[in-house]
Short mmCIF file of C-alpha atoms in Angstrom, two decimals:
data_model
loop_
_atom_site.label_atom_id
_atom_site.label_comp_id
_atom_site.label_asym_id
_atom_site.label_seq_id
_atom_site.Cartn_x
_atom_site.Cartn_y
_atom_site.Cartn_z
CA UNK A 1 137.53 95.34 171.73
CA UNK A 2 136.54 98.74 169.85
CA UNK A 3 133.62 98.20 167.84
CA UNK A 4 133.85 98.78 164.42
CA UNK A 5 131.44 99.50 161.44
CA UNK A 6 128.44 97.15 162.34
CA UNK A 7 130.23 94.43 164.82
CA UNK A 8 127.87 93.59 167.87
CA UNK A 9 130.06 92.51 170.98
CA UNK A 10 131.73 89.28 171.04
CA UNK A 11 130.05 86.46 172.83
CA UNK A 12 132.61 84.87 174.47
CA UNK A 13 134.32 81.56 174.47
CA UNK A 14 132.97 80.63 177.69
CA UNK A 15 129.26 81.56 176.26
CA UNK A 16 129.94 79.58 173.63
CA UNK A 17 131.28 76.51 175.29
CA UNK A 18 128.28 76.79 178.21
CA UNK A 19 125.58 76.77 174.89
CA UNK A 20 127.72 73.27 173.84
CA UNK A 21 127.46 72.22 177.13
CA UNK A 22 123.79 72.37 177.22
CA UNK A 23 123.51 71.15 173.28
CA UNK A 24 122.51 74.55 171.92
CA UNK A 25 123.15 75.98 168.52
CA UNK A 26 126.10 78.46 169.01
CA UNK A 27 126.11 81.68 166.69
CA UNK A 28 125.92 84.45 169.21
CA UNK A 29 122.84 85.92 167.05
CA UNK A 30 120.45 83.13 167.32
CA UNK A 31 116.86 83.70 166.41
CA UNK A 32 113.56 84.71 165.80
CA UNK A 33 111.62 86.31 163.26
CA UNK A 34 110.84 88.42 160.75
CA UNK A 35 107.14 89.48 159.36
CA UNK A 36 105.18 91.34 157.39
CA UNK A 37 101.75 93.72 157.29
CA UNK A 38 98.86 94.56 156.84
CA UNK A 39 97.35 97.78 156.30
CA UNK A 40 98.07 100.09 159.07
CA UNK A 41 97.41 96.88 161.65
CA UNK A 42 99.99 94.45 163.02
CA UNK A 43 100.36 91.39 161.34
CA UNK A 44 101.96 87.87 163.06
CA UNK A 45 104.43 85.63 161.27
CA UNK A 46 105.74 82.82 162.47
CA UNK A 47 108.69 81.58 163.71
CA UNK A 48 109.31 78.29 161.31
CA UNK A 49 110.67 75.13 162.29
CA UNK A 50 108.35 72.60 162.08
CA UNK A 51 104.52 72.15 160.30
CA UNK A 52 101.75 74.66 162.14
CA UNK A 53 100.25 73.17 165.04
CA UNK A 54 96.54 73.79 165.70
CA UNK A 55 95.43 77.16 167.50
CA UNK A 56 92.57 77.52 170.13
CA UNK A 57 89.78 80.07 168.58
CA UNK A 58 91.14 82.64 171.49
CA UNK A 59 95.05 82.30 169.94
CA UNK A 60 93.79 82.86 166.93
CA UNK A 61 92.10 86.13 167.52
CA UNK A 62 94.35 89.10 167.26
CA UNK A 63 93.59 92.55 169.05
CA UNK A 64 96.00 95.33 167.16
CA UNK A 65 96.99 98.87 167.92
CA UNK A 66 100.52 99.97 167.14
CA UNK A 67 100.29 103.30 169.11
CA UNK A 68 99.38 104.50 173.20
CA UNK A 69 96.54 106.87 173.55
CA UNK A 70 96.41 110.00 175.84
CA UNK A 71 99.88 108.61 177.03
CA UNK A 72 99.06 105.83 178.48
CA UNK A 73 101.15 102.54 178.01
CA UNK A 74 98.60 99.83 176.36
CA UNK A 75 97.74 97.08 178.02
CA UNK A 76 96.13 94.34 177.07
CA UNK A 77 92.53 94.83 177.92
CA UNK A 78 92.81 98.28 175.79
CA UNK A 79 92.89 96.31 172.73
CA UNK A 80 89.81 94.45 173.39
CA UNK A 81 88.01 96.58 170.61
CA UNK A 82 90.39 95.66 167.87
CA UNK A 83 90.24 92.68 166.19
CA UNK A 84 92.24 91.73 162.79
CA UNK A 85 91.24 88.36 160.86
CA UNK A 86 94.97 87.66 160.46
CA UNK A 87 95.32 84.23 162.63
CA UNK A 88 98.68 84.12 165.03
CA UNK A 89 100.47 81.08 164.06
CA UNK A 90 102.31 79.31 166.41
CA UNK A 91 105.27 76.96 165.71
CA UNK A 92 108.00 74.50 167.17
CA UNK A 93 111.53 75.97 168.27
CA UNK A 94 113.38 77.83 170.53
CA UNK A 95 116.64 78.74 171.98
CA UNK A 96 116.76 75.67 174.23
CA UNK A 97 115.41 73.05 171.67
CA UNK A 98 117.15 73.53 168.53
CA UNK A 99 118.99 77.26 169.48
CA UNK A 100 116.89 79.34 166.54
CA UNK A 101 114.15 81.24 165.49
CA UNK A 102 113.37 81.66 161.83
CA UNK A 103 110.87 82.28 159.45
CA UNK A 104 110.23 81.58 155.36
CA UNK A 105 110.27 84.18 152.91
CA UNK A 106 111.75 84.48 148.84
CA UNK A 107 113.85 86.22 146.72
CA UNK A 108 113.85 87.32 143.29
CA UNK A 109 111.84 86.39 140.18
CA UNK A 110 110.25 83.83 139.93
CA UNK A 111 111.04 83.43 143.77
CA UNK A 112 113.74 81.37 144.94
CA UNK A 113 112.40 79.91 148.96
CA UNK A 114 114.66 80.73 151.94
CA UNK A 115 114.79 81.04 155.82
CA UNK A 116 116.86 83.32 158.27
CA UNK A 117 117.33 83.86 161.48
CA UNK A 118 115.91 87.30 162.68
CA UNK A 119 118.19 89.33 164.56
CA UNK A 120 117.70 92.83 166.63
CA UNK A 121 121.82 93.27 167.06
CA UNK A 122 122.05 93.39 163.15
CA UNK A 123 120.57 95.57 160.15
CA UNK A 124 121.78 94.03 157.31
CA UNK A 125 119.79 90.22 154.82
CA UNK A 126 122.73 88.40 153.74
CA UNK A 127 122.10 85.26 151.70
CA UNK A 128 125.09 82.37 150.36
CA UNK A 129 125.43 82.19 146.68
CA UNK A 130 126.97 79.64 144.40
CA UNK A 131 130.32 81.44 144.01
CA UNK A 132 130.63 81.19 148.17
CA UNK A 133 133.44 78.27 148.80
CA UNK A 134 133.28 78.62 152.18
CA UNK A 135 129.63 78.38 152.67
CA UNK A 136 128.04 75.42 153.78
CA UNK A 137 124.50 76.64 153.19
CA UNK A 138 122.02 73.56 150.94
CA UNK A 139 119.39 76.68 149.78
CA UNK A 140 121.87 79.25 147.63
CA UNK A 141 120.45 82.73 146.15
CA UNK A 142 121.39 82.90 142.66
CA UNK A 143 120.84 86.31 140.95
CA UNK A 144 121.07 84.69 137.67
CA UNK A 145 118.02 83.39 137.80
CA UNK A 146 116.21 86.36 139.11
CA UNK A 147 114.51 88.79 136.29
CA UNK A 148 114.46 91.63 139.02
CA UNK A 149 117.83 91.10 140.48
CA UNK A 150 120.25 94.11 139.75
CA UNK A 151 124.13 94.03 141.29
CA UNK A 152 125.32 97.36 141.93
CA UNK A 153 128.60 98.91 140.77
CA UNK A 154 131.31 100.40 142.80
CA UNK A 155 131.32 103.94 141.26
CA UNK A 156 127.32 103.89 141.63
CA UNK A 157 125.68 105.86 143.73
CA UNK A 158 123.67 102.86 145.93
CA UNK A 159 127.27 102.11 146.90
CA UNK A 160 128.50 105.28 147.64
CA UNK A 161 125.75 106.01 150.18
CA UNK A 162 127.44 106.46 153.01
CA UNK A 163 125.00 107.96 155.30
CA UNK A 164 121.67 106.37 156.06
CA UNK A 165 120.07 109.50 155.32
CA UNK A 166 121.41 109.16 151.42
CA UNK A 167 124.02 111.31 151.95
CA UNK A 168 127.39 110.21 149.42
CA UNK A 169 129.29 113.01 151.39
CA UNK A 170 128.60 113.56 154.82
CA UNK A 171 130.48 109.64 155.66
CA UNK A 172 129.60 107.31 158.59
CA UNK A 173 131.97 105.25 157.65
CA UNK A 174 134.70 105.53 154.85
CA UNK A 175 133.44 104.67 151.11
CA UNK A 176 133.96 101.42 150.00
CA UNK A 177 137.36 100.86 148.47
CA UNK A 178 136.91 99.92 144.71
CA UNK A 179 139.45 97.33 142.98
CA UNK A 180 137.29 97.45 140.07
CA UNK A 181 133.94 98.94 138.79
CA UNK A 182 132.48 95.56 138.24
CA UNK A 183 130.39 95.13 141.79
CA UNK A 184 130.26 96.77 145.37
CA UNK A 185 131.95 95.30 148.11
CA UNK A 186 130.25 94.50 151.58
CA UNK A 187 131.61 93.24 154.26
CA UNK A 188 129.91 92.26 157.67
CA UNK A 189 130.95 91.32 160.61
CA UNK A 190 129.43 89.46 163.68
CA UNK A 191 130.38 88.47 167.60
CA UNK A 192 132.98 91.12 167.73
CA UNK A 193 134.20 89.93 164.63
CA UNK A 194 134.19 86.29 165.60
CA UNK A 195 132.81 85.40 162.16
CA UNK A 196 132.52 87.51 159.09
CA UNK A 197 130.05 87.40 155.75
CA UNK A 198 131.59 89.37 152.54
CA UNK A 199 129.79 89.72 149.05
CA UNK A 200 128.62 92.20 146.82
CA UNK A 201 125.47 94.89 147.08
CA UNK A 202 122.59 93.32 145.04
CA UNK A 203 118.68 94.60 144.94
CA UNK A 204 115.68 92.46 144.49
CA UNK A 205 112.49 91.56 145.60
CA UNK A 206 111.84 90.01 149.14
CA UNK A 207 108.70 88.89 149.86
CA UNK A 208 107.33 87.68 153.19
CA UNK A 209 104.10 86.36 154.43
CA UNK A 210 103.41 83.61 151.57
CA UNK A 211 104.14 86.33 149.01
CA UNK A 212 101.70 88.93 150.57
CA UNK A 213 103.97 91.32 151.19
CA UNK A 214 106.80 92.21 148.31
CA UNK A 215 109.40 95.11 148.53
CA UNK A 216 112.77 95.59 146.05
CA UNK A 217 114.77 95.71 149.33
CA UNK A 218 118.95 95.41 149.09
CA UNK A 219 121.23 92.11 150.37
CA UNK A 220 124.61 91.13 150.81
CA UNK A 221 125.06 88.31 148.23
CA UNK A 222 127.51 86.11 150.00
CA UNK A 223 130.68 85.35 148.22
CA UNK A 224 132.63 84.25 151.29
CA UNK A 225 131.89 83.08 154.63
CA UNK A 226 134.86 82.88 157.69
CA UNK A 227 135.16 80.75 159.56
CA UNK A 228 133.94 78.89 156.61
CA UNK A 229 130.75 77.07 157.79
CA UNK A 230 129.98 79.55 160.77
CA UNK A 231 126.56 80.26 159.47
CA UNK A 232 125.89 76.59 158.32
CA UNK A 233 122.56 75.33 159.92
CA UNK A 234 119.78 72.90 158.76
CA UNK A 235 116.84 74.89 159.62
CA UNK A 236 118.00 78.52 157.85
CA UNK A 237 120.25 79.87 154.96
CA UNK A 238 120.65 83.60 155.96
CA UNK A 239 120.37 86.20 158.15
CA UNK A 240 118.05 89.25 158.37
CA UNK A 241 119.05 92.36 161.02
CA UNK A 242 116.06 94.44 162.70
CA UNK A 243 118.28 96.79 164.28
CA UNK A 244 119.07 100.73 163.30
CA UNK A 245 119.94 101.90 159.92
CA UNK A 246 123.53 102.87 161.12
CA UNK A 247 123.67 99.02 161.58
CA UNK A 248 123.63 98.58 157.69
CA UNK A 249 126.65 100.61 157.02
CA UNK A 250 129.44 97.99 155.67
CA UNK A 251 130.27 100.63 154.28
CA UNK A 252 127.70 101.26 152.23
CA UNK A 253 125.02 102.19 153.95
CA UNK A 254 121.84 100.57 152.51
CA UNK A 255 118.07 100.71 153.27
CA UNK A 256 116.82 98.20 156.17
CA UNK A 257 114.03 95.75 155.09
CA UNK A 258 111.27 96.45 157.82
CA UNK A 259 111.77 100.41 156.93
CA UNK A 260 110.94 99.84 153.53
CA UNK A 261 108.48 97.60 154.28
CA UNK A 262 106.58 99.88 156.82
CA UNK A 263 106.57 102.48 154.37
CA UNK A 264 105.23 100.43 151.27
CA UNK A 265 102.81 99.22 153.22
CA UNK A 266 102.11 102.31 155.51
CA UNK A 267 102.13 100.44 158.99
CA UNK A 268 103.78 101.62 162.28
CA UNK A 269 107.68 101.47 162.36
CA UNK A 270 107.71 98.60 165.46
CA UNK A 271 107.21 95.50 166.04
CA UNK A 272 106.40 93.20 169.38
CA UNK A 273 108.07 90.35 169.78
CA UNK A 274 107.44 86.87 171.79
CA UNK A 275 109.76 84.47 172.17
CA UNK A 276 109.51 80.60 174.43
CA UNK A 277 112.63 78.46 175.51
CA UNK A 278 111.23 75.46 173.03
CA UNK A 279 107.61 76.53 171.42
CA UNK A 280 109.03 79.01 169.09
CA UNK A 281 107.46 82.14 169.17
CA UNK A 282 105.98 85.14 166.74
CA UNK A 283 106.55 88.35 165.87
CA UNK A 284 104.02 91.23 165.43
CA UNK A 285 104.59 93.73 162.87
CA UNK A 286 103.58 97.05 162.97
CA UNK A 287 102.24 97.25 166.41
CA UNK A 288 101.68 94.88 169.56
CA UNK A 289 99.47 91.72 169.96
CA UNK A 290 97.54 91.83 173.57
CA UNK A 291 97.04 88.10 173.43
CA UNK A 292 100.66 87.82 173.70
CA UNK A 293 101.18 89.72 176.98
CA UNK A 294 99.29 90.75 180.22
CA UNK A 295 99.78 93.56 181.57
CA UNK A 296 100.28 97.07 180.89
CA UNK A 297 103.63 97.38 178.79
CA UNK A 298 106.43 99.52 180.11
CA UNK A 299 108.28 101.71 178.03
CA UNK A 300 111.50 102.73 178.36
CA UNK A 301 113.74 104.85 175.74
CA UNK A 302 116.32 104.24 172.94
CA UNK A 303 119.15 105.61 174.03
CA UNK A 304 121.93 105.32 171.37
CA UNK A 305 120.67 104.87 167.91
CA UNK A 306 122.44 101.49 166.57
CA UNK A 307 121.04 98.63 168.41
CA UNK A 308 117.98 98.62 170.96
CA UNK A 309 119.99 100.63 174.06
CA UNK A 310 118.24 101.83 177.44
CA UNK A 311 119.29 103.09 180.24
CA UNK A 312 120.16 99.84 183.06
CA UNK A 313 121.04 101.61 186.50
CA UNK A 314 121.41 98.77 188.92
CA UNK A 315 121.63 94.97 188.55
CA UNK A 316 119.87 93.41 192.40
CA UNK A 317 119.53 89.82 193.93
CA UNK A 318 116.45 89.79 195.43
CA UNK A 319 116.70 93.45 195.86
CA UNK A 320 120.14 93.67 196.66
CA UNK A 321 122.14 95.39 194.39
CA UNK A 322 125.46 94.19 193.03
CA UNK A 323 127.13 97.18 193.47
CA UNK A 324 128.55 98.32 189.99
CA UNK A 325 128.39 101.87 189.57
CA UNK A 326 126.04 102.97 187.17
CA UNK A 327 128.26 104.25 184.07
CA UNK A 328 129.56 100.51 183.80
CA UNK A 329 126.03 99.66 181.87
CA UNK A 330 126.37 102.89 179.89
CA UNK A 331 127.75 103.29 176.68
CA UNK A 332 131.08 105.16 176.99
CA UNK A 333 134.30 105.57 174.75
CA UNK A 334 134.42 101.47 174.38
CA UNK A 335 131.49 100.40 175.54
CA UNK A 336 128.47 99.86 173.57
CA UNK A 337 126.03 99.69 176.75
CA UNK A 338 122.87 97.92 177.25
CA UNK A 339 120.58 96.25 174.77
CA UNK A 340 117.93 93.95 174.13
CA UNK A 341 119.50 91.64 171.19
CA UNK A 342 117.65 88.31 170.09
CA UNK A 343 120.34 87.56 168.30
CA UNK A 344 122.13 86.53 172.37
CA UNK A 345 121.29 83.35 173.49
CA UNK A 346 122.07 84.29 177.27
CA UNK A 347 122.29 87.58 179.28
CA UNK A 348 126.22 88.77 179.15
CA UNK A 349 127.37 91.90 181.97
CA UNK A 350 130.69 93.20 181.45
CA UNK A 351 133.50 91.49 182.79
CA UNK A 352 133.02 93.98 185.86
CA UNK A 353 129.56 93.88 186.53
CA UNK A 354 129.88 90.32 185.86
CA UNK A 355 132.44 90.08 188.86
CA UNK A 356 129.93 91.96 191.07
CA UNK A 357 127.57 89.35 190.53
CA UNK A 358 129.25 86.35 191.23
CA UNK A 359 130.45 87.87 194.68
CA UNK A 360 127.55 89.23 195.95
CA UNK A 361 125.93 85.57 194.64
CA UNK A 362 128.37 84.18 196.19
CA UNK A 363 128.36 85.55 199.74
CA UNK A 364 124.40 85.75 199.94
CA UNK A 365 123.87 82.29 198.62
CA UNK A 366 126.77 80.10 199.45
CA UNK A 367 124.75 77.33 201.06
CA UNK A 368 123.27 76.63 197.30
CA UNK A 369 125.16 73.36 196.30
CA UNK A 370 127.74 73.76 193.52
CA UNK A 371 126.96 77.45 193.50
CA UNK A 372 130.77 78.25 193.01
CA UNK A 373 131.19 75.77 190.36
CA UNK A 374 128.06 76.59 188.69
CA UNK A 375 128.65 80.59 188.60
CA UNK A 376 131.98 79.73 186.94
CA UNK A 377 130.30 78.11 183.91
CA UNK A 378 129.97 74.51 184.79
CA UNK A 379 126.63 72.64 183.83
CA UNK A 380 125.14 70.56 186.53
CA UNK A 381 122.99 67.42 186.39
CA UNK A 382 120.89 67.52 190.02
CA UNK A 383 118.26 69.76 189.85
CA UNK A 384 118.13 72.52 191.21
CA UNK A 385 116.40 73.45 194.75
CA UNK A 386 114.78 77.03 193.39
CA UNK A 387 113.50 77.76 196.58
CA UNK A 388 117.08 78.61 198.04
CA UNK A 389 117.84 80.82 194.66
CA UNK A 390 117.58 84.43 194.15
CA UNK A 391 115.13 86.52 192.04
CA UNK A 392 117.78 88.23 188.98
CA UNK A 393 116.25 92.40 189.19
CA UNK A 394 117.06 94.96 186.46
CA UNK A 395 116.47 98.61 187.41
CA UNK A 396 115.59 100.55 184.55
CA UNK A 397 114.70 103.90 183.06
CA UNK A 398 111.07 104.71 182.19
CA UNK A 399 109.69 107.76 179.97
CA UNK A 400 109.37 110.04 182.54
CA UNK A 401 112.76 110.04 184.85
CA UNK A 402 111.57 107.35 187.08
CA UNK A 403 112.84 103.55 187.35
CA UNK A 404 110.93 100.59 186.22
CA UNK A 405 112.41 97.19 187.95
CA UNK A 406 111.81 93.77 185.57
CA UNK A 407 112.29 90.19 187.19
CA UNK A 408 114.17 87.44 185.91
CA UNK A 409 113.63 84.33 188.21
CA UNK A 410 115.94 81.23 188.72
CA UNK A 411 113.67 79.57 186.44
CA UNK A 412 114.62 81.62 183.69
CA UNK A 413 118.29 82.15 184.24
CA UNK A 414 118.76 78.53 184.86
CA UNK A 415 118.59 76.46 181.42
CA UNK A 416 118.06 73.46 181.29
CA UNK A 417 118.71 71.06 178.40
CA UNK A 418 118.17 67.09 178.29
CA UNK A 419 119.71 66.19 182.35
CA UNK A 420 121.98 69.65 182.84
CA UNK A 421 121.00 72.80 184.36
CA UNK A 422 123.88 75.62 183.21
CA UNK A 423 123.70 79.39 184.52
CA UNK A 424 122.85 81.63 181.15
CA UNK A 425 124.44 84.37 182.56
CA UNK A 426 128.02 84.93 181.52
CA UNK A 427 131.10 88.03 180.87
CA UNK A 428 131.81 89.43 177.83
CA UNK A 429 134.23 92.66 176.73
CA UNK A 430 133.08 95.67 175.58
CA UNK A 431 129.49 96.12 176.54
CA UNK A 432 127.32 96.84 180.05
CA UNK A 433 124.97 93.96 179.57
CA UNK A 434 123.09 92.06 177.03
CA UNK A 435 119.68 90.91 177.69
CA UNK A 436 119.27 87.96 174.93
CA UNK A 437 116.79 85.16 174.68
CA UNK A 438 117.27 84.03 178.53
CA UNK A 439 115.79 87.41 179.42
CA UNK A 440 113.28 87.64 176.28
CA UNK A 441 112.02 84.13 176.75
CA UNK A 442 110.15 85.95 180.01
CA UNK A 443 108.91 89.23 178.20
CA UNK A 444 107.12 90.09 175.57
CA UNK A 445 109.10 93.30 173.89
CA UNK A 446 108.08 95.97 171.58
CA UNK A 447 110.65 97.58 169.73
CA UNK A 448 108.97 100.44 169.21
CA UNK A 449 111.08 102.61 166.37
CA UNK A 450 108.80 105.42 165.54
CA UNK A 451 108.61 106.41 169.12
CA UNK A 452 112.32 105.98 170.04
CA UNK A 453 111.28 103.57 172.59
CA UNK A 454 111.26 99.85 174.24
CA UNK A 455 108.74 97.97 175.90
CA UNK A 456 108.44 95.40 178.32
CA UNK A 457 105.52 93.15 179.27
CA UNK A 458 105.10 89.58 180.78
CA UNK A 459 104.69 87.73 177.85
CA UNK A 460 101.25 84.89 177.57
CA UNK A 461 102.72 82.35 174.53
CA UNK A 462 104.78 80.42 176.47
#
């Protein structure tokens, strides 16, 4: 499947039937958290689900610096000198306990409350209105009641952008095709365009971080939702993208909320992230967090400006590699590459690389009981023996035309929810591989914008 204006890949079926399987929430864009600031230093929000549980005086010290001196990656004992009084707060959640990260914020004037899932495969805050039929959504944004809430027109020039560097004539993507003058059309779709949120362009004020932090930041104002339902959830109303600028192009192409954000607020473009399989997790804005990783971080670079890409050059078990030639986890003419996405509950190879893998798993580890059964998506209820598993490896490029190699053991790759163990490894079209919150439950990642860069450390809040 070509991807088209700001799709992510399609999770597929079988991804979705393993997560019911195992009783997980089943949007392919799942997750964690959004954030806000302080001045120049990293701030951490939390991941809401359930009331703040106490912190030890060590979690609640934070040691910030967004950016590496004299070139050398950060690691945690570098920040030892840099305190901020802003307390980490950790929550309930995760992928494996209720399939979602989220966090609090409001909208408009006086605010109206809301949560959304926090996704790095998608740019764009979309929120359900009144006037959406097919939404299912309890919490609905209405711009009525907002004093600061503006809708723009189709022949204005907010919806004419068409460039995320303001252009209204050198197009990403075609203009947006006006039926009347009376709003501006958005549409956005997700999983390949497995599900799809339309509306109009709107701008108002977002505020995160108990109403800290307040920027006049643009939405999609949800008019219809297909299939109707698909973003219906208990614990969160919207959604709110942390990927590229060229992500927010549906067609118009509008200004990302961390962006605007950073600038107001003059921190560092990036963010670290931390995610656990059922403690939640936080998010630290404009720089990295020490206490939430050991280690020195290793950086590698973004390769293809739209979602978080890198170079992946070999796929091993237990050093072994799969064999899939290297251009398979590339992006090419129809393939979008590699990626770090929260927004993925599991890791997903292309359906080559994925074939790879189950043969060389296969012939190396055949002895493993149900191994055949289990590497063709079945759930299993005896636990398994880890000691006879493989170690997942991921070769990868660092800043300097080396390799950097991250683990992923059967601990990780093997979920397990209630009495079932299910492989969270799975095939989907149009992509080289997708490291989502299976892989990201492990290590702590900074999505480093300003410097064109991701990094990689073993992440401490588990």
């Amino acid at each position: 499947q070509r991807r088209v204006h700001g799709e992510k890949p399609k999770v597929l079926l079988r991804a979705q039937k393993l997560a019911k399987k195992c009783g997980l929430c089943c949007c392919s864009f799942l997750f964690f958290v959004l954030v806000t600031v302080a001045l120049s230093l990293p701030v951490s929000f939390p991941l809401h689900r359930t009331p703040d549980r106490k912190l030890s005086s060590h979690e609640s010290q934070l040691h910030v610096l967004s950016n590496t001196q004299a070139g050398k990656p950060p690691t945690a004992a570098s920040f030892s000198k840099f305190k901020s009084v802003v307390p980490a707060i950790g929550l309930d959640g995760g992928f494996i306990s209720i399939g979602t990260y989220f966090i609090n914020f409001t909208v408009g004037t006086p605010p109206q409350p809301f949560s959304a899932l926090i996704d790095t495969g998608s740019s764009n805050l979309a929120l359900p209105t009144p006037l959406c039929a097919t939404c299912g959504q309890s919490r609905l944004y209405v711009p009525e009641k907002s004093t600061t809430a503006s809708q723009a027109s189709c022949s204005s020039a907010e919806c004419l952008r068409c460039n995320p560097n303001g252009s209204l004539t050198d197009c990403v993507f075609p203009r947006p095709r006006c039926v009347s003058d009376s709003s501006c059309p958005q549409a956005i779709t997700y999983g390949g365009g497995s599900s799809m949120l339309s509306g109009s362009l709107t701008k108002d004020v977002v505020c995160l971080g108990d109403g800290q932090y307040c920027v006049s930041a643009e939405l999609v104002a949800v008019l219809e939702e297909l299939p109707a339902g698909s973003f219906q959830s208990p614990q969160y109303d919207g959604i709110l993208g942390l990927a590229s600028p060229f992500n927010a192009c549906n067609p118009t192409c509008v200004d990302t909320l961390f962006p605007l954000l950073a600038q107001k607020y003059q921190f560092d473009n990036s963010f670290g992230m931390c995610l656990t399989p059922t403690n939640g997790g936080v998010l630290d804005v404009g720089g990295v967090n020490p206490a939430h990783f050991s280690g020195s971080l290793q950086y590698t670079p973004i390769t293809f400006d739209r979602w978080y890409n890198f170079d992946l050059f070999d796929v091993q078990l237990d050093g072994t590699s799969i064999g899939a030639h290297p251009a398979l986890y590339r992006p090419t003419n129809d393939v979008i590459g590699t990626f770090v996405d929260s927004g993925t509950t599991v890791v997903i190879f292309g359906p080559t690389i994925f074939a790879n893998f189950q043969a060389l798993f296969q012939k190396k580890y055949s002895t493993i009981a149900n191994i055949s059964a289990i590497l063709n998506g079945q759930c299993v209820s005896a636990p398994p023996d880890f000691s006879a598993w493989p170690t997942l490896n991921f070769v990868i490029a660092d800043m300097a035309n080396g390799t950097f190699t991250l683990d992923l053991p059967p601990s990780d790759y093997m979920m397990q929810t209630q009495n079932q163990w299910c492989l969270g490894i799975t095939s989907g079209l149009s992509l080289g591989a997708v490291l989502g919150d299976v892989f990201l439950q492990r290590y702590y990642v900074h999505y480093d914008r300003t410097n064109a860069r991701v990094g990689f450390a073993l992440n401490t809040c588990s």
